[in-house]
Short mmCIF file of C-alpha atoms in Angstrom, two decimals:
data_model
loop_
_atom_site.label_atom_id
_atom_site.label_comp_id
_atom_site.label_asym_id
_atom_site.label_seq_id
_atom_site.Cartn_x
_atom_site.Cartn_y
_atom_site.Cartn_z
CA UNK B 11 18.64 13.58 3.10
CA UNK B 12 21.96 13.92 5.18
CA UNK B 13 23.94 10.60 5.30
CA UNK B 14 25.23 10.52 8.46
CA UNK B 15 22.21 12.13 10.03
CA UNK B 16 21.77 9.15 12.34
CA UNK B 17 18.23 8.53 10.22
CA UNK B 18 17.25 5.79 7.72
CA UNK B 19 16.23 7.42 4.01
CA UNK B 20 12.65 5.49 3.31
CA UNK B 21 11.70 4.92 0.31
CA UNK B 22 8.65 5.77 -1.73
CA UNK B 23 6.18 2.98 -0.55
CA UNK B 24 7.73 3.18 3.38
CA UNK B 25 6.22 6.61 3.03
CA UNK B 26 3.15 5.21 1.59
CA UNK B 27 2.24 2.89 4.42
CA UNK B 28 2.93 4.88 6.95
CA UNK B 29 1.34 8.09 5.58
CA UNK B 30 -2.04 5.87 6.04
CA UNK B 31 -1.25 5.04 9.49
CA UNK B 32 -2.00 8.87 10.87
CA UNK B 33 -4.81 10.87 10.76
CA UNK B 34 -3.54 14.06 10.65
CA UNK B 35 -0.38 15.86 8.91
CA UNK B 36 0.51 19.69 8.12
CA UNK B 37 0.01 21.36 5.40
CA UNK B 38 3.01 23.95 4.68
CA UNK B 39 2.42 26.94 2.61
CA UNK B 40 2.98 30.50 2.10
CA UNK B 41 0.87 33.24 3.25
CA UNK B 42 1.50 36.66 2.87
CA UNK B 43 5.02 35.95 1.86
CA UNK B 44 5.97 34.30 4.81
CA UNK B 45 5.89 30.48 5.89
CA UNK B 46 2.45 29.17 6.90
CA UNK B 47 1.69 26.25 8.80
CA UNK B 48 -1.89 23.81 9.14
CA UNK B 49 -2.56 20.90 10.97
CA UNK B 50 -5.44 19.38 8.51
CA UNK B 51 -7.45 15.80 8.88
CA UNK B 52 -6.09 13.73 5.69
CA UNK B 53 -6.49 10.71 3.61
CA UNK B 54 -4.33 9.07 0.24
CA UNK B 55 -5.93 9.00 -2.94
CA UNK B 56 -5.13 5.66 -4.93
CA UNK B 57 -2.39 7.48 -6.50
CA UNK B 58 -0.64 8.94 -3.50
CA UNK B 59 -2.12 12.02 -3.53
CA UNK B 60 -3.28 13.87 -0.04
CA UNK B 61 -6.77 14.61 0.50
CA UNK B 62 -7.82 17.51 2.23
CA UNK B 63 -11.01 18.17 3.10
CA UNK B 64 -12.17 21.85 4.02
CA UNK B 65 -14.24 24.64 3.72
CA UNK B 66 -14.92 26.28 0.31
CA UNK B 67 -14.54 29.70 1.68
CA UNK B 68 -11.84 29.01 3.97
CA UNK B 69 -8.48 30.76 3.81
CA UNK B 70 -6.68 28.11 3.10
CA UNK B 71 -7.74 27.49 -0.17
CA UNK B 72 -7.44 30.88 -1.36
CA UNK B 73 -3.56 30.41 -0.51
CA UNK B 74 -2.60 27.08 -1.67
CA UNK B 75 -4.89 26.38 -4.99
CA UNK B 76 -2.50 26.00 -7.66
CA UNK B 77 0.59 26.72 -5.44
CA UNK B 78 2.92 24.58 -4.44
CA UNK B 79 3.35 23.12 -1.20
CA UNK B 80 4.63 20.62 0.86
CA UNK B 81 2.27 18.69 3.51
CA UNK B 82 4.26 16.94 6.57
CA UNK B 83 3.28 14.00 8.79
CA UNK B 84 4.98 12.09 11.68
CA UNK B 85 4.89 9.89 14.72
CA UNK B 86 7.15 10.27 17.43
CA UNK B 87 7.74 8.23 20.86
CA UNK B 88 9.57 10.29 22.88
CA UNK B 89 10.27 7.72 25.40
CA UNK B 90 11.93 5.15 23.00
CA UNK B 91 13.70 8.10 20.88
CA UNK B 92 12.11 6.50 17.25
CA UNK B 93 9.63 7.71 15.19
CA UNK B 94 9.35 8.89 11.61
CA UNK B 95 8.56 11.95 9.47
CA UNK B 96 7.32 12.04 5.50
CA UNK B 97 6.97 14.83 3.51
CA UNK B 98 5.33 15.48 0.16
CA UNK B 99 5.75 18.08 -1.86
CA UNK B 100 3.68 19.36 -5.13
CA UNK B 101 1.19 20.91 -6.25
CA UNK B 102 -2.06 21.86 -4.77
CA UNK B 103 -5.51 21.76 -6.42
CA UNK B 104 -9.71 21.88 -6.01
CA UNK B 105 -11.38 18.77 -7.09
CA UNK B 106 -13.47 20.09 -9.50
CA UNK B 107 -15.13 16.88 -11.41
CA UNK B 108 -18.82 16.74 -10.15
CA UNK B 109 -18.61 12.94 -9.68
CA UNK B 110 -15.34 12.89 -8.45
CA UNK B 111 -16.53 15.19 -5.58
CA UNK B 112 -19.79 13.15 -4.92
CA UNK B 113 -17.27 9.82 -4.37
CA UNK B 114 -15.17 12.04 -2.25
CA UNK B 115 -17.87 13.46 0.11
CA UNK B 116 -18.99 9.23 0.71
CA UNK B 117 -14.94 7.75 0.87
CA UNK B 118 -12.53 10.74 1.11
CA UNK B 119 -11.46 12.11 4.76
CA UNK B 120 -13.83 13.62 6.92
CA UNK B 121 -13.77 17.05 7.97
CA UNK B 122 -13.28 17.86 11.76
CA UNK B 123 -15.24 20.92 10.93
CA UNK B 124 -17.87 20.39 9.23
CA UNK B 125 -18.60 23.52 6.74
CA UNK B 126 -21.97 24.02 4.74
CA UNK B 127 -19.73 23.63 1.32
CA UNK B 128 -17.00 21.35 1.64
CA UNK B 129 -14.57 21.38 -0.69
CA UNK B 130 -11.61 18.48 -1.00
CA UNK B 131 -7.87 19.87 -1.95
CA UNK B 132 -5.35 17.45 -3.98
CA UNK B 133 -1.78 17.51 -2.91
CA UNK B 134 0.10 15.58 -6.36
CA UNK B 135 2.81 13.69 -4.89
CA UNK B 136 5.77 15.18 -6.84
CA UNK B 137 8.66 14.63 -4.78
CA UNK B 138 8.00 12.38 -1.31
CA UNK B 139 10.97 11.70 1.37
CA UNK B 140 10.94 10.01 4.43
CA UNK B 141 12.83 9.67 7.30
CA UNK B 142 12.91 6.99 10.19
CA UNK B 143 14.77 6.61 13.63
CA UNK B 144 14.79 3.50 15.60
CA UNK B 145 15.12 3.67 19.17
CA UNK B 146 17.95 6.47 19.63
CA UNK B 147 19.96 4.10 17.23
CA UNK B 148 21.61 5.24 13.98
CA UNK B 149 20.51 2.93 11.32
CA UNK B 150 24.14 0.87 10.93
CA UNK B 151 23.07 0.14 14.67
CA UNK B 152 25.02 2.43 16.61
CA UNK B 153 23.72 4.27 19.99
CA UNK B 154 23.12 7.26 19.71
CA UNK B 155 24.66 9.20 22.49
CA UNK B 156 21.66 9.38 25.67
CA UNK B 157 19.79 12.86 26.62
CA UNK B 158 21.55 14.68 29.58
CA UNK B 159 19.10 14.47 32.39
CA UNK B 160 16.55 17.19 32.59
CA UNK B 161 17.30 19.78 34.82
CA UNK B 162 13.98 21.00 37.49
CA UNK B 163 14.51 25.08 37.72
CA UNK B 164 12.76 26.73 40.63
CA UNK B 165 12.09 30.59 40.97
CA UNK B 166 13.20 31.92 43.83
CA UNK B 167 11.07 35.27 45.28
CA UNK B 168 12.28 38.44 46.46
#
């Protein structure tokens, strides 16, 4: 994290609780060498893992299982200029224990799209940072400096 950013570092269980509070994150990957972005439907595990649940022959977990990758979430309020932003990064795997799965497909997150073979992706929680901003106000309470106003642009015709 930058220091003088203007944001407030949070710290492992910040992360945590707020994680919980959102339904839906991005998982970041790669994909054909390049960078790869998903919005996926997500839960936490008990031990801070993500849980993703998706299809078994779905693209995405060709590409991520047993890569490493880092899965973003957020809220923002535009309006009051606060909001926060976690990330966690690690490694991505199938849940492959038959009972495991069975608990899963009663408690873990539900799938926006349901497949006929859902399958539910770990994210470990390696390395997790967070990131907050309070009201357009640096966190040793500070104003930030405000938005210009927004400028209307018309187009003219011939």
């Amino acid at each position: 994290m930058y220091g003088d950013d203007g944001f407030r570092e949070l710290d492992r269980q910040e992360c945590a609780r707020l994680l919980v509070q959102v339904p839906v994150g991005r998982i970041v990957y790669t994909r054909q060498a390049l960078p790869a972005v998903l919005p996926v439907h997500f839960c936490l595990d008990r031990d801070g893992a993500i849980l993703v649940r998706t299809s078994a022959s779905s693209q995405l977990v060709s590409a991520i299982e047993g890569a490493v990758v880092a899965f973003e979430a957020d809220e923002v309020d535009a309006a009051a200029h606060s909001g926060w932003s976690v990330v966690v990064t690690g490694p991505a795997t199938l849940v492959t224990d038959p009972a495991e799965h069975a608990q899963l497909l009663r408690t873990g997150p539900r799938s926006w799209a349901p497949a006929p073979q859902d399958v539910f992706v770990r994210i470990d929680p390696e390395l997790v940072t967070g990131r907050e901003l309070f009201g357009g106000r640096a966190p040793d309470g500070v104003h930030l400096p405000p938005e210009p106003p927004s400028v209307e642009v018309t187009a003219k015709g011939p």
